[in-house]
Short mmCIF file of C-alpha atoms in Angstrom, two decimals:
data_model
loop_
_atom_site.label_atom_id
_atom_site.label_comp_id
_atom_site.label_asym_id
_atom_site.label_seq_id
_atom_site.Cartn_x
_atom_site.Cartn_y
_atom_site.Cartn_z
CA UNK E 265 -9.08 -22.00 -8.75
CA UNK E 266 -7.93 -19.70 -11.20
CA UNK E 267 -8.33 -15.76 -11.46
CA UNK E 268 -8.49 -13.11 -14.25
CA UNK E 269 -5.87 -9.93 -14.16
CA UNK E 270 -4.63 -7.18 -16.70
CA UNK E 271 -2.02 -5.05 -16.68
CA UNK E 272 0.93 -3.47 -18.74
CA UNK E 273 3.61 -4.78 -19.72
CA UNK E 274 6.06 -2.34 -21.51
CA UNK E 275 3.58 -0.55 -22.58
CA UNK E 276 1.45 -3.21 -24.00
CA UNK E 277 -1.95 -4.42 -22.45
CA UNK E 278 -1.86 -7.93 -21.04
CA UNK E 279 -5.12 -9.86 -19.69
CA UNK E 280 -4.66 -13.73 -18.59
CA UNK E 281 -6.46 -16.57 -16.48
CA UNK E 282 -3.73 -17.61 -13.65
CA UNK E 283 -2.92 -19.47 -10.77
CA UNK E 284 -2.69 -17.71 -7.27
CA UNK E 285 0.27 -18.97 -6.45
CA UNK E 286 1.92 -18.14 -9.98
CA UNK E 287 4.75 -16.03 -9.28
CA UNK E 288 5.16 -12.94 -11.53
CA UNK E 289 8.66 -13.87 -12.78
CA UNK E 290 7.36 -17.19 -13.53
CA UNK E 291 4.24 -15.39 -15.22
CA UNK E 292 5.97 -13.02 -16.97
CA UNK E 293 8.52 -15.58 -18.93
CA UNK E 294 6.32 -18.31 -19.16
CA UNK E 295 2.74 -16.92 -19.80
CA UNK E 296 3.77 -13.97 -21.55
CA UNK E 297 7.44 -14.77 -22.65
CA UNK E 298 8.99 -12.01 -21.63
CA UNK E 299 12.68 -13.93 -21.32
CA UNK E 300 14.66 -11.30 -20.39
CA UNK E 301 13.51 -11.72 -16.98
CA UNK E 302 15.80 -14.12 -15.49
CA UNK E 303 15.78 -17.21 -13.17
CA UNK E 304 18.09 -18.03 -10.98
CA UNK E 305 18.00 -18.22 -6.97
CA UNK E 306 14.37 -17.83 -6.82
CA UNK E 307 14.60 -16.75 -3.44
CA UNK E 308 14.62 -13.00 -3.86
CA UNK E 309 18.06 -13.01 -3.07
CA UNK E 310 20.15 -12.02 -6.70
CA UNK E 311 18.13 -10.25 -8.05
CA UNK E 312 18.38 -11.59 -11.77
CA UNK E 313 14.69 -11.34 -12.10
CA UNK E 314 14.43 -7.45 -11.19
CA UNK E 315 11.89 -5.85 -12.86
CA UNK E 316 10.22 -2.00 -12.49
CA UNK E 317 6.39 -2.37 -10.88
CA UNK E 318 4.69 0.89 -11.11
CA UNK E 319 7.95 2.44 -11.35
CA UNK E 320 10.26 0.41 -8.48
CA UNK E 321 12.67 -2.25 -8.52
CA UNK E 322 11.45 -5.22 -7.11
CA UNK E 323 12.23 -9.05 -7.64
CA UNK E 324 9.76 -10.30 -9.87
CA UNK E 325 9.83 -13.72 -8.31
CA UNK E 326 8.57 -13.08 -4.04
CA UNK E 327 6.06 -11.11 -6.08
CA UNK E 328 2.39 -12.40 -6.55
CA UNK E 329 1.40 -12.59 -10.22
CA UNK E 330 -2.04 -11.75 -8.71
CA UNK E 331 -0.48 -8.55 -7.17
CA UNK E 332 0.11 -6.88 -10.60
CA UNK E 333 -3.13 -7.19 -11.51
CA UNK E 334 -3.75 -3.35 -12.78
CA UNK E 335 0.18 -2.51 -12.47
CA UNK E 336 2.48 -1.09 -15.26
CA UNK E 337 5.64 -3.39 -15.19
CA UNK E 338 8.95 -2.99 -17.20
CA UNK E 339 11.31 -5.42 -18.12
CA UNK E 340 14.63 -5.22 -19.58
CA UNK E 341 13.18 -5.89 -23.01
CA UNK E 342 10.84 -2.36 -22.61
CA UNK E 343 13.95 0.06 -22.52
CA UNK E 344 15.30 -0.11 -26.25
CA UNK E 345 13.49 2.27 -28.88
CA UNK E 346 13.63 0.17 -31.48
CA UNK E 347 17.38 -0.06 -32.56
CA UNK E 348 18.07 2.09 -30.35
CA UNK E 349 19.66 0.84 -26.70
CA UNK E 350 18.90 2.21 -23.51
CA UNK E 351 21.67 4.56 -22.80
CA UNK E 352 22.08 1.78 -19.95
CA UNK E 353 22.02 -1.15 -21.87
CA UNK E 354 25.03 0.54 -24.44
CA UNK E 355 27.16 2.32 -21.30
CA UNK E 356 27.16 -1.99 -20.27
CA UNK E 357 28.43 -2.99 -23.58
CA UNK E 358 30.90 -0.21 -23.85
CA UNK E 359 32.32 -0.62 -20.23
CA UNK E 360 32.40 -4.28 -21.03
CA UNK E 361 30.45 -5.28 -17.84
CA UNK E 362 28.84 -8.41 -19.30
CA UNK E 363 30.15 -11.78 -19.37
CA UNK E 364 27.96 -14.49 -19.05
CA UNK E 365 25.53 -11.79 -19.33
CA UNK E 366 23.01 -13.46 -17.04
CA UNK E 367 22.45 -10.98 -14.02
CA UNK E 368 23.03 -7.40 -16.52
CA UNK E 369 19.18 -7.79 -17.12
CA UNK E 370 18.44 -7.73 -13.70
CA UNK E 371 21.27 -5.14 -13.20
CA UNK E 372 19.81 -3.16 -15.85
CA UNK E 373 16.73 -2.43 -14.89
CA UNK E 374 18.18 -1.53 -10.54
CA UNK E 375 20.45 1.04 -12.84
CA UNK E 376 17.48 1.89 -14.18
CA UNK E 377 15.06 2.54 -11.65
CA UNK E 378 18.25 4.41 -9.82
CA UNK E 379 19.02 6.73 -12.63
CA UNK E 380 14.99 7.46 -12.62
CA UNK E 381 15.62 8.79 -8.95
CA UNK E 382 18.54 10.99 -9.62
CA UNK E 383 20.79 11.55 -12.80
CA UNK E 384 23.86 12.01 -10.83
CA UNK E 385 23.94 9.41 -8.02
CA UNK E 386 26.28 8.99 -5.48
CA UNK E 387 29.16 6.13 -4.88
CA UNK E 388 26.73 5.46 -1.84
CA UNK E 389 23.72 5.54 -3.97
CA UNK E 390 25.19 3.37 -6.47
CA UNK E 391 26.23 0.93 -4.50
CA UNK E 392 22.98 0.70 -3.04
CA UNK E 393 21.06 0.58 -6.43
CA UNK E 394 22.93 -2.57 -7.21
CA UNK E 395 23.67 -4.44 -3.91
CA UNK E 396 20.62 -6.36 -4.46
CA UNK E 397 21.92 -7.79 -7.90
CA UNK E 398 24.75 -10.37 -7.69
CA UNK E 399 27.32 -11.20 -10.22
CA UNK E 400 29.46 -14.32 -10.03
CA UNK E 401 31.67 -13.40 -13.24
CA UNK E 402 33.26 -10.17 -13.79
CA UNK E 403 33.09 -8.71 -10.34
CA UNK E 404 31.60 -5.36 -10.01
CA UNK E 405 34.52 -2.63 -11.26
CA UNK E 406 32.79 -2.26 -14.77
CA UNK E 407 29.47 -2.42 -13.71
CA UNK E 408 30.00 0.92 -11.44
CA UNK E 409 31.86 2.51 -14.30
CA UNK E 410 29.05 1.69 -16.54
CA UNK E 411 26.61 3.86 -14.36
CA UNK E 412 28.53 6.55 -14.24
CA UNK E 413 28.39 6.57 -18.11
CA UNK E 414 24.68 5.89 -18.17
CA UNK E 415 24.37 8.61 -15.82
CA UNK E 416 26.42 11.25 -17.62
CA UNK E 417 24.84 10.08 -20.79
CA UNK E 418 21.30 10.96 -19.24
CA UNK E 419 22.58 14.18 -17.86
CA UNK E 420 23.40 15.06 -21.25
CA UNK E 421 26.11 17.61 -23.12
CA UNK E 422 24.22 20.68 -20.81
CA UNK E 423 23.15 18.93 -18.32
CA UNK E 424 23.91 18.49 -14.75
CA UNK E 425 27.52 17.90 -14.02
CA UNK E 426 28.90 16.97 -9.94
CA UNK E 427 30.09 20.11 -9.86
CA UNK E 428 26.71 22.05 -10.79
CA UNK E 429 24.39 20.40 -7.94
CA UNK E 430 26.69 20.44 -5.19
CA UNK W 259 -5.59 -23.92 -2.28
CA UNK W 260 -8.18 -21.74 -2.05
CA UNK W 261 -7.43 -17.63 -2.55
CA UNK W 262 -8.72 -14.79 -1.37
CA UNK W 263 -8.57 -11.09 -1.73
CA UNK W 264 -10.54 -9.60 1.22
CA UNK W 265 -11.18 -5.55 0.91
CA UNK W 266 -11.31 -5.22 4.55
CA UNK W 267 -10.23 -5.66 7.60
CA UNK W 268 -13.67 -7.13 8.52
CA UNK W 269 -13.73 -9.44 5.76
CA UNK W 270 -9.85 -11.15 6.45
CA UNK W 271 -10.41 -11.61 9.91
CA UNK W 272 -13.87 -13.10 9.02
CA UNK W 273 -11.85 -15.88 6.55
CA UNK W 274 -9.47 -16.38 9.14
CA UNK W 275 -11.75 -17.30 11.68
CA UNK W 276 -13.39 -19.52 9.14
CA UNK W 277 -10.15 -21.48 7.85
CA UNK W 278 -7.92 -21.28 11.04
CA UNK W 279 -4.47 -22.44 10.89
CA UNK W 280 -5.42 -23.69 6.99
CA UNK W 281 -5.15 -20.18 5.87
CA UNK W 282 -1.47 -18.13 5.41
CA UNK W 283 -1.71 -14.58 5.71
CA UNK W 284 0.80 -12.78 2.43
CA UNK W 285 1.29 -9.10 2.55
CA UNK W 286 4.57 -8.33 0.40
CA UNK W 287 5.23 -12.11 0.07
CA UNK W 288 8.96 -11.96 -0.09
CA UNK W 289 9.17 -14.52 2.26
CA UNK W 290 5.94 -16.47 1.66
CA UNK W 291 6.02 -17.18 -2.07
CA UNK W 292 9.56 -18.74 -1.12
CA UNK W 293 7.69 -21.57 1.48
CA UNK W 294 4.90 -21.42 -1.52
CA UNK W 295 7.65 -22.68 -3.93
CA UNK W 296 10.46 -24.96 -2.26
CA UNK W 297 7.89 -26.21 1.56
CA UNK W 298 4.48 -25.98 0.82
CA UNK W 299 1.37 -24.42 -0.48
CA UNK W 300 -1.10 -23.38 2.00
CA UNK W 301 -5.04 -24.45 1.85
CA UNK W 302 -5.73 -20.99 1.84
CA UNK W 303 -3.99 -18.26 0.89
CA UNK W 304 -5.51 -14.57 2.22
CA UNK W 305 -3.92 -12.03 0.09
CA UNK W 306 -4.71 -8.76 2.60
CA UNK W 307 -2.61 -6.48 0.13
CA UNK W 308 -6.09 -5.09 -1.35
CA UNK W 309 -6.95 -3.69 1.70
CA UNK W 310 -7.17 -0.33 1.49
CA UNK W 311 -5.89 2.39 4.05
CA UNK W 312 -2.97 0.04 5.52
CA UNK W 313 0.10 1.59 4.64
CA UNK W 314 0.73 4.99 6.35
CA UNK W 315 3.29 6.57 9.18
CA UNK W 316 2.16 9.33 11.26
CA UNK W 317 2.54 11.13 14.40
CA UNK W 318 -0.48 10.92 16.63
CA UNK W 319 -0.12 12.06 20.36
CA UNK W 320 3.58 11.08 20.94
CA UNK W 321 3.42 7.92 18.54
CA UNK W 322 4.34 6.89 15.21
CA UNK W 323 1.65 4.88 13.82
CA UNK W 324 2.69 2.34 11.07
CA UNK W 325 0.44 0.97 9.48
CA UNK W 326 1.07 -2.95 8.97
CA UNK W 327 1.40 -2.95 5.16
CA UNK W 328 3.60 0.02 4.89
CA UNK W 329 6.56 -1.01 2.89
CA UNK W 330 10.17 -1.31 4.72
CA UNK W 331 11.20 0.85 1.79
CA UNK W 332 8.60 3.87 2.84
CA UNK W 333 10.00 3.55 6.44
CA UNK W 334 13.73 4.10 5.25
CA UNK W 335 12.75 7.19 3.02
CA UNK W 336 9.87 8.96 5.55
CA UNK W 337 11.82 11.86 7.17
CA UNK W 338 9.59 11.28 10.20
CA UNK W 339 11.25 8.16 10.59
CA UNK W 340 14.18 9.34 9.59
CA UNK W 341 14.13 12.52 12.48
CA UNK W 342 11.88 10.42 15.30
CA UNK W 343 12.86 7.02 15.26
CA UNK W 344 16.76 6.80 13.81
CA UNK W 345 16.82 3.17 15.33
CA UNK W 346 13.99 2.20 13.23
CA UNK W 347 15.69 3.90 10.45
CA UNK W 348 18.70 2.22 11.07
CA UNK W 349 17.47 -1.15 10.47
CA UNK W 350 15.02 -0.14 7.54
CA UNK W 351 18.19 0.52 5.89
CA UNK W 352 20.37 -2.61 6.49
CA UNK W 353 17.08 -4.50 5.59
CA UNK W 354 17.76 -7.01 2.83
CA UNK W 355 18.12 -4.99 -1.43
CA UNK W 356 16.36 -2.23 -2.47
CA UNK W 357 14.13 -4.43 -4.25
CA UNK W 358 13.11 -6.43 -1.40
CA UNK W 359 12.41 -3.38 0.49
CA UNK W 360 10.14 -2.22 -1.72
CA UNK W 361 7.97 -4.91 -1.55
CA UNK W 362 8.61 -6.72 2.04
CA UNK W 363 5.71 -5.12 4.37
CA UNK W 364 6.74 -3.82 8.00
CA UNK W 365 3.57 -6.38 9.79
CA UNK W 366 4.91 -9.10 7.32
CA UNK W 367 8.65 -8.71 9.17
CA UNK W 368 6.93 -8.71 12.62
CA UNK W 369 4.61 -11.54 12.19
CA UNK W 370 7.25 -13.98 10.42
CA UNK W 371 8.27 -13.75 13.84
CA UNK W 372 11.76 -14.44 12.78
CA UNK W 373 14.41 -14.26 15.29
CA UNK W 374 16.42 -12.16 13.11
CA UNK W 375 13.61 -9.83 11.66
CA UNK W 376 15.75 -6.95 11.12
CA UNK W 377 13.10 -4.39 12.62
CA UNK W 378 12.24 -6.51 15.56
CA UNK W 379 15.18 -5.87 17.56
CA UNK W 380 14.82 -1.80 17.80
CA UNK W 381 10.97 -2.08 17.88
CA UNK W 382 11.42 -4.35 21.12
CA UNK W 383 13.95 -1.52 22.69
CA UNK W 384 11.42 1.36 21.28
CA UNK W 385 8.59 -0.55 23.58
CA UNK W 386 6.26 -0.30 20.27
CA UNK W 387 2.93 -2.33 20.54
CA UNK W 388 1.42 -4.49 17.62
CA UNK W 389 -2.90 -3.37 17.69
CA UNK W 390 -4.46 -6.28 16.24
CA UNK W 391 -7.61 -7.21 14.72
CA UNK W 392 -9.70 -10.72 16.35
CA UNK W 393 -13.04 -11.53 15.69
CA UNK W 394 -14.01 -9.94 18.49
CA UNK W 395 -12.16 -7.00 18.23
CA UNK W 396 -9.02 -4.78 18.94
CA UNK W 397 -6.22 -5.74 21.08
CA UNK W 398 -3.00 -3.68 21.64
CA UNK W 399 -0.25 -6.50 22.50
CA UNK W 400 3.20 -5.23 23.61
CA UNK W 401 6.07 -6.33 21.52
CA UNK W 402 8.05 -7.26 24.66
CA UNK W 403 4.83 -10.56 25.00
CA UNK W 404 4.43 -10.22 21.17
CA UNK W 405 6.94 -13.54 20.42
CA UNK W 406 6.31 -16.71 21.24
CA UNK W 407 9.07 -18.64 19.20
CA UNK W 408 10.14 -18.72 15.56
CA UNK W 409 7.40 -18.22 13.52
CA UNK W 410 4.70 -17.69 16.58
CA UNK W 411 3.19 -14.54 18.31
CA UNK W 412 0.23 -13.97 20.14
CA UNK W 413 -1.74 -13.49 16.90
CA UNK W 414 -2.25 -17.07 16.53
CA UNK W 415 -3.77 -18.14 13.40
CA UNK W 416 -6.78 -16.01 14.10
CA UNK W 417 -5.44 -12.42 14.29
CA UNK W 418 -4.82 -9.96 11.98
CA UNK W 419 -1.64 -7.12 12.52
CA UNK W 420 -3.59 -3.27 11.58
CA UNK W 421 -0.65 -1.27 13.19
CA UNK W 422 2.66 -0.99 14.50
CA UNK W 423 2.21 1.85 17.53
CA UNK W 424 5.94 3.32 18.07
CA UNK W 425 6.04 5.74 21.37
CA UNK W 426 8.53 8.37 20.62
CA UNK W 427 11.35 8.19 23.36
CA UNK W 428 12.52 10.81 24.92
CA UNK W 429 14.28 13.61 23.07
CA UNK W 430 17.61 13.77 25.35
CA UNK W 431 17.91 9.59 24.36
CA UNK W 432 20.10 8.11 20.97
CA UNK W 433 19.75 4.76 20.03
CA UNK W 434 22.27 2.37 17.84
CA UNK W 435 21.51 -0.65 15.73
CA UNK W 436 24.38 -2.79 14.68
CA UNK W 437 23.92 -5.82 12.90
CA UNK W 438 26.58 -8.67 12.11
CA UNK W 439 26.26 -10.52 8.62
CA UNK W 440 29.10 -11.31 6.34
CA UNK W 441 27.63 -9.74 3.25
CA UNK W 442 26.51 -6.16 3.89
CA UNK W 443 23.40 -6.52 1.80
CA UNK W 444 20.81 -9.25 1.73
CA UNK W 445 22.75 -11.14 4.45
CA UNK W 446 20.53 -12.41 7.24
CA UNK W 447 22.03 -11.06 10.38
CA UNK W 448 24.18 -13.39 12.65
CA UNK W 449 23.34 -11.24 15.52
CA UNK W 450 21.57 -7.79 15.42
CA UNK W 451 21.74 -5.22 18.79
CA UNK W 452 19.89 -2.53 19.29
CA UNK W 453 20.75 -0.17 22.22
CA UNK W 454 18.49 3.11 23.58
CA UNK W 455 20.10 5.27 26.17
CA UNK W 456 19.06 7.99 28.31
CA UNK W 457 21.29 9.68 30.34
CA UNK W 458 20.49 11.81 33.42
CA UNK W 459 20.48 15.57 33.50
CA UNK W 460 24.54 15.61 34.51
CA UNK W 461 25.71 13.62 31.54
CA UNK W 462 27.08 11.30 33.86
CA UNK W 463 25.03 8.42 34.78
CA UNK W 464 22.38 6.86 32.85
CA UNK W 465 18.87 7.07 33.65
CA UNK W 466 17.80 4.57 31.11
CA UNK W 467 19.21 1.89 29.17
CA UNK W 468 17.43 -0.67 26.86
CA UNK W 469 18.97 -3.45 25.16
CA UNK W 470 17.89 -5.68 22.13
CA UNK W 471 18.93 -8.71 20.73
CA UNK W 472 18.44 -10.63 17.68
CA UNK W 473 18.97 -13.80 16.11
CA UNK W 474 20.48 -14.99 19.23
CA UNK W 475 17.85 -16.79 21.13
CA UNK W 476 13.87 -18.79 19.78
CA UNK W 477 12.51 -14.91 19.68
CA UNK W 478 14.12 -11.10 19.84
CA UNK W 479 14.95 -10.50 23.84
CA UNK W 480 15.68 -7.85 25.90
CA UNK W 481 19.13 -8.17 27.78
CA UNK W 482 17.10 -7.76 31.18
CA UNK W 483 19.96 -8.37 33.14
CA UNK W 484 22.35 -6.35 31.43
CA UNK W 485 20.37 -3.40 31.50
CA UNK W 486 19.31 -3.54 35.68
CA UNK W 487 23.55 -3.56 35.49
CA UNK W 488 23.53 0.17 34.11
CA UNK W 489 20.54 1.55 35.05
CA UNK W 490 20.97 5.06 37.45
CA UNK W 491 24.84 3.80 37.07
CA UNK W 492 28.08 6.43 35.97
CA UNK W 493 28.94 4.92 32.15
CA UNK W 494 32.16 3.72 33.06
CA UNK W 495 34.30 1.47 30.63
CA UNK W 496 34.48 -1.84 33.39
CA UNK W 497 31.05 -1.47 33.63
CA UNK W 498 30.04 -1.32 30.37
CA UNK W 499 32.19 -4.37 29.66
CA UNK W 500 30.18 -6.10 32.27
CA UNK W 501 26.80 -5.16 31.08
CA UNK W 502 28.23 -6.67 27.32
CA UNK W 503 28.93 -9.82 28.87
CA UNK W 504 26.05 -10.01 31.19
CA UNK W 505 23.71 -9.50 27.74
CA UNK W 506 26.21 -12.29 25.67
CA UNK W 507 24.90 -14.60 28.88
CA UNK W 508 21.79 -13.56 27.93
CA UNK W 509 21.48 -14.96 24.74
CA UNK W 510 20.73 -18.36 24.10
CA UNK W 511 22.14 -18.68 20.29
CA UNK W 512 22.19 -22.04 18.17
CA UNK W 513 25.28 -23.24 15.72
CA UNK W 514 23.61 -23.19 12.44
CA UNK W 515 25.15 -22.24 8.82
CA UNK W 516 25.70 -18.81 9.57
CA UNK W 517 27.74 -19.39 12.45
CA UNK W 518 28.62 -21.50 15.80
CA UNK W 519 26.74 -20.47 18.85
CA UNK W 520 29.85 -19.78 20.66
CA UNK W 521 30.76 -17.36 17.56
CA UNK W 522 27.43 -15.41 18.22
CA UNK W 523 28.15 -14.95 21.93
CA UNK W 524 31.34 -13.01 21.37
CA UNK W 525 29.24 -11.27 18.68
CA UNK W 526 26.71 -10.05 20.97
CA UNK W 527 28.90 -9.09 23.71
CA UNK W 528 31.09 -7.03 21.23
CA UNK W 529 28.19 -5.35 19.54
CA UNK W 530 26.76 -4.54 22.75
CA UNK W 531 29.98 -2.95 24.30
CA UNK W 532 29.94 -0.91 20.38
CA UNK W 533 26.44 -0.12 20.76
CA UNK W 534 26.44 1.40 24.62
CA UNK W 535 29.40 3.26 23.44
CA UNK W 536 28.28 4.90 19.91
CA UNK W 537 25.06 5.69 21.68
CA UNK W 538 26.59 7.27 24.64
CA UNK W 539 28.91 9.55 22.55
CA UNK W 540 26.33 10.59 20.35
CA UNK W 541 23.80 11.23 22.94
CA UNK W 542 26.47 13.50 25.49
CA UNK W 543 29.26 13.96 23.41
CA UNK W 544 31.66 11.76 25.36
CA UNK W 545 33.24 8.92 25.38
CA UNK W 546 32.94 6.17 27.82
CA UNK W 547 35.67 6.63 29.80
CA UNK W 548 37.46 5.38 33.59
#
C-alpha cells in the first residue's frame, strides 16, 4: 500500500508515492536527497536529523513521512542565500565548532529554530535549544559561543543588545 | 501493513474494533516509528493525527482538559499549565529535547503505558482521569486503575484516549516532581517522584499528602503506605524520613541498564524525603523541622 503527499521543502514543491511506514528523515535523503539531513541513532535521541516542520524543531526520523503531507519543512541545506551562509552556519565556522561536522546540521537548524523564538536567548534557553543535539567530538564550549555570535549577528549593529531588553 | 488515516473519532474506533490487537495506534510516533524500525511493523497502522479538534488545554468547571493529541511541547509553554498545574509543568519540561517535545503527544505518553512516562507520575498524584472512546461509547477511567503493566491499560486494543481530565487541586497545596537520570536531557528517568501536599489551616500538620512513583515498579504507583504515614500528621523530620522509606518499600524496581534495583530504592527514598520537603517549604514557608 502506498500513498500520495506534497509538501515544501525549502521552499520548493515536492509530490511523491510512499510507504506508510517511510520515515521522513529516511524520505527526505533518500526520496528527495536532501543529505544534509543526517543519520545516526535513529532513535530520536541525537538529534542529527533535526529539521524545522512548519516552523519547529523536530527529529525528522520518529516523524511519519505521511505526517508532512501539506507541511513546509527546512533543512540545513534551505538556510544559505546562494553564496551567502546563514549567519548560523558562518558564526559555526568562525567559532570553529565543527569537527567531524556530523551533528552541526542537526545543531544548525535547533540554533535555528531558537534564534526564530528570540534574538537574544538566554544561557538557559540555549542550553535548552541544543540539549537535544549530541556531539561526540569537540564538546560543546564553541558551539555556545557560536550562538551567541549568530545571535548578535541577527540582532544586528542597532539592534537589541542584553542590556536594551532587560 | 495496512494504513489508515481516520478523520474522526467515530471512524478510528470503528477500525479498531475491526482489526483488534492487529492495529497500532501512532499519534506523534516518537516512540512507535522506533518499534516500526528495529521490532516490528504492525498489520495495521491507524494514524489518528488527522483528527481534527484533539489538541487543546482548557479550564472547564475546576478541570484542565487536555486533549489527547496536544503536544508535550504545548503543555510546557500554556501559562494555564504553567499557573494551575506546576507538577504537570514540571515534568513537561524534563520531558526528553525540544524536538521530541514538539512532536511526542500527551495520550501517546499515557498509553505507552511506560513505567517511566515522564507525565504519568504527577498525573497519578493530580488524580486526573483518561475519558475514552469504545465502540459503545464514553468511559472516564481513573488514572490510579488506568495501568495494567508495561505497555497495558484498560484501553485494551479497542479503545481510543479523547482526553486527559486534570482536577485542579486545591489552591493552599504545592506539588514537586523530581526525576533521577544521569543525563539531564533525553535521559529516561531511573526513578521519577512526584509529591502533592496540603497542609491544614495552622501550617502545621498536613491534611493531605500524595505520593507518585515512577519507573520503579510494572506501572506508575502511589506510595499508599507512605502517605496513610503523614496524613493529619505534624511534618516532622523523623517522620518524614519514615514516610521516604516506607514509599522506597513500596517500590518494586528491577536491575536493568540504567541501574540496580537496590540503586533505585535509595533513589526513591531520597527523592521522596527531597520532594516532601521542597513541597512543604514552598507551600508554608518552612522548613521541615524537629
Amino acid at each position: 500500500m502506498s500513498l500520495n503527499i506534497r509538501l515544501v521543502v525549502n521552499g520548493t514543491r515536492h509530490r511523491a508515492k510512499i510507504e506508510p511506514a517511510l520515515s521522513l528523515l529516511d524520505f527526505l535523503r533518500d526520496t528527495l536527497g536532501y543529505k544534509g539531513v543526517k543519520i545516526c541513532c535513529n532513535t530520536g535521541e541525537c538529534g542529527a536529523c533535526t529539521i524545522l516542520f512548519d516552523g519547529k524543531p523536530v527529529n525528522s526520523c520518529v516523524v511519519l513521512a505521511a505526517d508532512a503531507a501539506g507541511a513546509e519543512v527546512v533543512t540545513v541545506e534551505g538556510l544559505a542565500e546562494g553564496d551567502r551562509l546563514h549567519p548560523v552556519q558562518q558564526a559555526f565556522i568562525d567559532t570553529g565548532a565543527v569537527q567531524c561536522g556530523y551533528c552541526t546540521p542537526g545543531f544548525i537548524i535547533s540554533v535555528k529554530a531558537l534564534l526564530d523564538r528570540t534574538r537574544n536567548p538566554t544561557a538557559e534557553e540555549i542550553e535548552e535549544a541544543v540539549s537535544g543535539n549530541i556531539c561526540r567530538c569537540t564538546g560543546y564550549t564553541k558551539i555556545v559561543d557560536a550562538i551567541q555570535i549568530a545571535a548578535r549577528q541577527l540582532q544586528g549593529p542597532t539592534g537589541l543588545t542584553s542590556k536594551a531588553r532587560s | 501493513m495496512d494504513y489508515f488515516e481516520p478523520k474522526t473519532l467515530r471512524e478510528a474506533v470503528s477500525l479498531l474494533a475491526r482489526y483488534g490487537e492487529k492495529a497500532k495506534v501512532i499519534a506523534g510516533g516518537t516512540d512507535v516509528l522506533v518499534d516500526m524500525k528495529f521490532k516490528e511493523e504492525p498489520l495495521c497502522l491507524v494514524n489518528i493525527k488527522r483528527i481534527p479538534g484533539m489538541s487543546y488545554i482548557r479550564e472547564e468547571k475546576g478541570s484542565l482538559r487536555i486533549g489527547a493529541l496536544t503536544p508535550i511541547r504545548e503543555i510546557e509553554t500554556s501559562p494555564l499549565v504553567r499557573q494551575k498545574l506546576p507538577l504537570l509543568w514540571e515534568s513537561a519540561h524534563q520531558f526528553a529535547s525540544l524536538q521530541i517535545r514538539n512532536t511526542a503527544t500527551i495520550g501517546g505518553n499515557v498509553c505507552r503505558a511506560s513505567p517511566s512516562g515522564e507525565t504519568l507520575a504527577p498525573l497519578l498524584v493530580l488524580e486526573a482521569s483518561a475519558i475514552a472512546r469504545f465502540s459503545k461509547g464514553e468511559k472516564k477511567l481513573p488514572f490510579t486503575e488506568l495501568f495494567l503493566g508495561p505497555g497495558k491499560t484498560l484501553l485494551g486494543a479497542k479503545g481510543l484516549l479523547r482526553e486527559i481530565e486534570v482536577p485542579l487541586p486545591s489552591k493552599e497545596s504545592r506539588g514537586t516532581y523530581l526525576k533521577h537520570a544521569v543525563r539531564g536531557a533525553m535521559d529516561i528517568a531511573m526513578v521519577g517522584v512526584a509529591v502533592l501536599v496540603t497542609p491544614d489551616g495552622g501550617g502545621k500538620k498536613a491534611r493531605d499528602v500524595r505520593i507518585g512513583l515512577g519507573a520503579v515498579a510494572p506501572t506508575p504507583i502511589r506510595a499508599k503506605r507512605a502517605e496513610k504515614a503523614l496524613r493529619g500528621k505534624t511534618m516532622a523530620r523523623a517522620l518524614v524520613e519514615e514516610a521516604a522509606r516506607i514509599a522506597a518499600s513500596e517500590s518494586s524496581p528491577i536491575s536493568d541498564q540504567r541501574s540496580s534495583a537496590e540503586y533505585r530504592r535509595w533513589i526513591v527514598e531520597t527523592l521522596t524525603r527531597r520532594g516532601l520537603e521542597q513541597s512543604w517549604k514552598a507551600v508554608t514557608g518552612k522548613e521541615v523541622d524537629g
